[in-house]
């Protein structure tokens, strides 16, 4: 007799142990009959293994999430804003056909051509507004929207100049400015994005109004009015084009300065 209770000596009657002949028959020791929680290193290891299992499970979730996001982006291609952009692209050949029908001087066909041009200009306003308001911006829209804008405007200007209604230099100035600014945006995109200015929006409105008036077979005071409207459009085209060039130069200088400062800081 040592005086040590059987429970303290780890004997068969110890409440916190199960011997080889325990009820479960597992032969595991150190686990309480009441399922006591492990402590110390065992508890830490259990928590670590649980965390690892949770991380393994969570690591699979983003993969499925990415697939879901891709599916959503693909489905969003057919949203209202993109459909309006597609409509403007389809209107371009239709406008040209109406504009040149019957020699290009029939007032009725010119009126139909003006209707197609007006629809294209109006949808240009709405598709951008819808895309921004309802978060319908897609990669297709970013590419197709400016293409549709320049396609309908370029088609109208070229048709008018080929018919002798508009001097070719006007068409050259407007189209040259549009293509030049588009290329300029791509050249400085590594330094930042040139935002659309209020003057640029006024330029677009003036161009659309002036070209629309030239598409119609107007005579008398209205013909004089469209001449001055086109003069305003050309002036805004040149002024805003020069402003965009200035913004591009400033943006490039700022970008180069930031890169130089970052490089000097990294060397230090």
Short mmCIF file of C-alpha atoms in Angstrom, two decimals:
data_model
loop_
_atom_site.label_atom_id
_atom_site.label_comp_id
_atom_site.label_asym_id
_atom_site.label_seq_id
_atom_site.Cartn_x
_atom_site.Cartn_y
_atom_site.Cartn_z
CA UNK A 1 0.00 0.00 0.00
CA UNK A 2 1.54 3.29 -1.12
CA UNK A 3 -1.43 5.36 -0.11
CA UNK A 4 -1.88 6.63 -3.65
CA UNK A 5 -5.45 6.31 -4.91
CA UNK A 6 -6.02 4.16 -7.90
CA UNK A 7 -7.43 7.14 -9.79
CA UNK A 8 -4.19 9.06 -9.31
CA UNK A 9 -2.05 6.13 -10.34
CA UNK A 10 -3.75 5.83 -13.68
CA UNK A 11 -5.38 2.54 -12.86
CA UNK A 12 -8.33 1.04 -14.53
CA UNK A 13 -10.67 2.96 -12.33
CA UNK A 14 -9.28 6.33 -13.28
CA UNK A 15 -12.11 8.47 -14.58
CA UNK A 16 -9.95 10.28 -17.08
CA UNK A 17 -8.53 7.22 -18.85
CA UNK A 18 -9.61 4.25 -20.85
CA UNK A 19 -7.44 1.14 -20.75
CA UNK A 20 -7.11 -1.51 -23.32
CA UNK A 21 -10.20 -3.11 -21.98
CA UNK A 22 -12.17 0.12 -21.94
CA UNK A 23 -15.70 0.22 -23.25
CA UNK A 24 -14.72 1.71 -26.58
CA UNK A 25 -12.02 -0.88 -27.15
CA UNK A 26 -9.83 1.74 -28.87
CA UNK A 27 -6.94 1.45 -26.49
CA UNK A 28 -6.49 5.23 -26.53
CA UNK A 29 -5.25 6.93 -23.42
CA UNK A 30 -5.38 10.57 -22.35
CA UNK A 31 -8.95 11.25 -23.49
CA UNK A 32 -11.53 11.78 -20.83
CA UNK A 33 -14.65 9.74 -20.60
CA UNK A 34 -16.67 12.88 -20.91
CA UNK A 35 -14.82 13.95 -24.10
CA UNK A 36 -12.70 16.60 -22.35
CA UNK A 37 -11.13 19.12 -24.75
CA UNK A 38 -7.40 18.70 -25.37
CA UNK A 39 -5.08 21.24 -23.89
CA UNK A 40 -1.54 22.45 -24.47
CA UNK A 41 0.27 21.40 -27.63
CA UNK A 42 -2.47 18.95 -28.52
CA UNK A 43 -5.07 21.70 -28.52
CA UNK A 44 -2.82 23.94 -30.59
CA UNK A 45 -2.24 21.17 -33.09
CA UNK A 46 -5.94 20.50 -33.32
CA UNK A 47 -6.62 24.16 -33.98
CA UNK A 48 -3.84 24.26 -36.57
CA UNK A 49 -5.21 21.23 -38.37
CA UNK A 50 -8.70 22.74 -38.30
CA UNK A 51 -7.34 25.99 -39.73
CA UNK A 52 -5.47 24.12 -42.45
CA UNK A 53 -8.58 22.17 -43.34
CA UNK A 54 -10.60 25.39 -43.44
CA UNK A 55 -7.94 27.06 -45.60
CA UNK A 56 -7.92 24.11 -47.97
CA UNK A 57 -11.68 24.36 -48.26
CA UNK A 58 -11.59 28.13 -48.76
CA UNK A 59 -8.82 27.83 -51.37
CA UNK A 60 -11.24 25.99 -53.58
CA UNK A 61 -13.95 28.64 -53.26
CA UNK A 62 -12.27 31.49 -55.18
CA UNK A 63 -11.67 29.16 -58.09
CA UNK A 64 -15.38 28.55 -58.39
CA UNK A 65 -16.01 32.22 -57.66
CA UNK A 66 -13.80 33.22 -60.57
CA UNK A 67 -15.63 30.87 -62.87
CA UNK A 68 -18.91 32.33 -61.71
CA UNK A 69 -17.63 35.86 -62.28
CA UNK A 70 -16.47 34.96 -65.78
CA UNK A 71 -19.89 33.50 -66.55
CA UNK A 72 -21.57 36.67 -65.29
CA UNK A 73 -19.30 38.88 -67.40
CA UNK A 74 -19.97 36.78 -70.48
CA UNK A 75 -23.72 36.94 -69.88
CA UNK A 76 -23.59 40.72 -69.32
CA UNK A 77 -22.38 41.20 -72.90
CA UNK A 78 -26.03 41.21 -73.98
CA UNK A 79 -27.10 44.11 -71.76
CA UNK A 80 -29.14 47.11 -72.90
CA UNK A 81 -26.14 49.43 -73.27
CA UNK A 82 -24.26 47.00 -75.51
CA UNK A 83 -27.37 46.31 -77.58
CA UNK A 84 -27.72 50.04 -78.25
CA UNK A 85 -24.06 50.16 -79.30
CA UNK A 86 -24.62 47.22 -81.65
CA UNK A 87 -27.66 49.03 -83.08
CA UNK A 88 -25.49 52.05 -83.90
CA UNK A 89 -22.97 49.83 -85.65
CA UNK A 90 -25.75 48.28 -87.74
CA UNK A 91 -27.13 51.74 -88.58
CA UNK A 92 -23.88 52.81 -90.26
CA UNK A 93 -24.29 50.84 -93.53
CA UNK A 94 -28.02 51.59 -93.48
CA UNK A 95 -27.31 55.31 -93.17
CA UNK A 96 -24.84 55.22 -96.09
CA UNK A 97 -27.36 53.38 -98.29
CA UNK A 98 -30.10 55.91 -97.49
CA UNK A 99 -27.75 58.85 -97.92
CA UNK A 100 -26.58 57.80 -101.38
CA UNK A 101 -29.93 56.49 -102.63
CA UNK A 102 -31.13 57.96 -105.91
CA UNK A 103 -27.91 59.89 -106.46
CA UNK A 104 -27.83 61.32 -102.93
CA UNK A 105 -29.95 64.39 -103.66
CA UNK A 106 -33.49 63.12 -103.07
CA UNK A 107 -34.98 65.06 -100.11
CA UNK A 108 -37.06 62.07 -99.01
CA UNK A 109 -34.09 59.68 -98.85
CA UNK A 110 -32.02 62.36 -97.14
CA UNK A 111 -34.76 62.72 -94.53
CA UNK A 112 -34.64 58.97 -93.85
CA UNK A 113 -30.86 59.16 -93.65
CA UNK A 114 -31.20 61.99 -91.13
CA UNK A 115 -33.56 59.82 -89.06
CA UNK A 116 -30.98 57.01 -88.97
CA UNK A 117 -28.26 59.50 -88.03
CA UNK A 118 -30.43 61.00 -85.28
CA UNK A 119 -31.17 57.57 -83.81
CA UNK A 120 -27.44 56.81 -83.74
CA UNK A 121 -26.66 60.09 -81.98
CA UNK A 122 -29.45 59.65 -79.41
CA UNK A 123 -28.50 56.06 -78.60
CA UNK A 124 -24.92 57.26 -78.13
CA UNK A 125 -26.14 59.39 -75.22
CA UNK A 126 -28.32 56.70 -73.68
CA UNK A 127 -25.96 53.71 -73.89
CA UNK A 128 -23.21 55.51 -72.01
CA UNK A 129 -25.65 56.77 -69.38
CA UNK A 130 -27.15 53.32 -68.87
CA UNK A 131 -23.73 51.66 -68.66
CA UNK A 132 -22.54 54.04 -65.95
CA UNK A 133 -25.78 54.20 -63.99
CA UNK A 134 -26.51 50.47 -63.84
CA UNK A 135 -22.91 49.22 -63.85
CA UNK A 136 -23.18 47.67 -67.31
CA UNK A 137 -19.65 48.60 -68.37
CA UNK A 138 -18.00 45.75 -70.29
CA UNK A 139 -14.81 45.32 -72.29
CA UNK A 140 -16.91 45.07 -75.46
CA UNK A 141 -18.62 48.36 -74.68
CA UNK A 142 -15.32 50.14 -73.99
CA UNK A 143 -14.05 49.13 -77.43
CA UNK A 144 -17.23 49.16 -79.53
CA UNK A 145 -18.73 52.42 -78.23
CA UNK A 146 -16.02 54.79 -79.55
CA UNK A 147 -15.82 52.78 -82.77
CA UNK A 148 -19.57 53.21 -83.32
CA UNK A 149 -19.31 56.95 -82.61
CA UNK A 150 -16.54 57.53 -85.10
CA UNK A 151 -18.05 55.18 -87.68
CA UNK A 152 -21.39 57.00 -87.96
CA UNK A 153 -19.77 60.45 -87.88
CA UNK A 154 -17.08 59.47 -90.38
CA UNK A 155 -19.64 57.90 -92.72
CA UNK A 156 -21.77 61.07 -92.65
CA UNK A 157 -18.82 63.40 -93.27
CA UNK A 158 -17.40 61.31 -96.12
CA UNK A 159 -20.83 61.02 -97.77
CA UNK A 160 -21.41 64.77 -97.51
CA UNK A 161 -17.99 65.59 -98.96
CA UNK A 162 -18.34 63.06 -101.77
CA UNK A 163 -21.67 64.66 -102.70
CA UNK A 164 -20.10 68.12 -102.69
CA UNK A 165 -22.17 69.42 -99.76
CA UNK A 166 -19.21 69.79 -97.40
CA UNK A 167 -15.59 70.77 -98.16
CA UNK A 168 -13.13 67.91 -97.84
CA UNK A 169 -10.87 69.95 -95.54
CA UNK A 170 -13.67 70.06 -92.94
CA UNK A 171 -13.96 66.28 -93.08
CA UNK A 172 -10.19 65.97 -92.85
CA UNK A 173 -9.95 68.26 -89.80
CA UNK A 174 -12.71 66.49 -87.87
CA UNK A 175 -11.69 62.92 -88.68
CA UNK A 176 -7.99 63.70 -88.28
CA UNK A 177 -8.62 65.16 -84.85
CA UNK A 178 -10.74 62.18 -83.73
CA UNK A 179 -8.23 59.57 -84.89
CA UNK A 180 -5.28 61.59 -83.58
CA UNK A 181 -6.74 61.99 -80.08
CA UNK A 182 -7.66 58.30 -79.97
CA UNK A 183 -4.06 57.33 -80.78
CA UNK A 184 -2.81 59.87 -78.25
CA UNK A 185 -4.92 58.30 -75.50
CA UNK A 186 -3.33 54.93 -76.20
CA UNK A 187 0.19 56.40 -76.21
CA UNK A 188 -0.14 57.97 -72.74
CA UNK A 189 -2.34 55.30 -71.15
CA UNK A 190 0.75 53.93 -69.35
CA UNK A 191 0.92 57.21 -67.43
CA UNK A 192 -2.81 57.71 -66.90
CA UNK A 193 -6.15 58.30 -68.60
CA UNK A 194 -7.12 61.56 -70.28
CA UNK A 195 -10.65 62.28 -69.01
CA UNK A 196 -13.40 63.55 -71.29
CA UNK A 197 -13.72 67.30 -70.83
CA UNK A 198 -16.80 69.49 -70.94
CA UNK A 199 -15.45 71.07 -74.11
CA UNK A 200 -15.22 67.63 -75.69
CA UNK A 201 -18.88 67.00 -74.92
CA UNK A 202 -19.85 70.36 -76.41
CA UNK A 203 -17.77 69.48 -79.47
CA UNK A 204 -19.66 66.21 -79.90
CA UNK A 205 -23.02 68.00 -79.58
CA UNK A 206 -21.99 70.69 -82.08
CA UNK A 207 -20.69 68.14 -84.58
CA UNK A 208 -23.83 66.03 -84.34
CA UNK A 209 -26.11 69.04 -84.78
CA UNK A 210 -24.13 70.50 -87.69
CA UNK A 211 -23.74 67.22 -89.56
CA UNK A 212 -27.41 66.42 -89.02
CA UNK A 213 -28.37 69.77 -90.54
CA UNK A 214 -26.13 69.08 -93.54
CA UNK A 215 -27.68 65.65 -94.03
CA UNK A 216 -31.08 67.30 -94.44
CA UNK A 217 -31.68 69.06 -97.74
CA UNK A 218 -32.02 72.54 -96.22
CA UNK A 219 -32.31 75.77 -98.16
CA UNK A 220 -32.57 79.48 -97.41
CA UNK A 221 -31.82 80.77 -93.88
CA UNK A 222 -31.54 77.22 -92.50
CA UNK A 223 -28.75 76.49 -94.95
CA UNK A 224 -26.93 79.62 -93.70
CA UNK A 225 -27.52 78.55 -90.10
CA UNK A 226 -26.02 75.11 -90.69
CA UNK A 227 -22.92 76.76 -92.18
CA UNK A 228 -22.30 78.71 -88.97
CA UNK A 229 -23.13 75.67 -86.87
CA UNK A 230 -20.47 73.71 -88.70
CA UNK A 231 -18.01 76.58 -88.19
CA UNK A 232 -18.61 76.36 -84.43
CA UNK A 233 -18.16 72.57 -84.56
CA UNK A 234 -14.84 72.88 -86.41
CA UNK A 235 -13.60 75.53 -83.97
CA UNK A 236 -14.48 73.36 -80.97
CA UNK A 237 -12.86 70.39 -82.68
CA UNK A 238 -9.54 72.22 -83.02
CA UNK A 239 -9.63 73.87 -79.58
CA UNK A 240 -10.50 70.70 -77.67
CA UNK A 241 -7.98 68.74 -79.69
CA UNK A 242 -5.22 71.14 -78.66
CA UNK A 243 -6.37 70.92 -75.03
CA UNK A 244 -6.18 67.12 -75.12
CA UNK A 245 -2.64 67.34 -76.50
CA UNK A 246 -1.72 69.67 -73.61
CA UNK A 247 -3.25 67.23 -71.08
CA UNK A 248 -1.33 64.35 -72.63
CA UNK A 249 1.98 66.24 -72.36
CA UNK A 250 1.33 67.14 -68.71
CA UNK A 251 0.24 63.59 -67.91
CA UNK A 252 3.39 62.15 -69.49
CA UNK A 253 5.65 64.56 -67.60
CA UNK A 254 3.97 63.71 -64.30
CA UNK A 255 4.27 60.00 -65.01
CA UNK A 256 7.96 60.27 -65.85
CA UNK A 257 8.61 62.35 -62.73
CA UNK A 258 6.84 59.80 -60.53
CA UNK A 259 8.83 56.96 -62.06
CA UNK A 260 12.10 58.83 -61.55
CA UNK A 261 11.24 59.58 -57.91
CA UNK A 262 10.30 55.93 -57.32
CA UNK A 263 13.56 54.75 -58.88
CA UNK A 264 15.62 57.14 -56.73
CA UNK A 265 13.78 56.03 -53.61
CA UNK A 266 14.40 52.38 -54.45
CA UNK A 267 18.14 53.02 -54.91
CA UNK A 268 18.32 54.88 -51.61
#
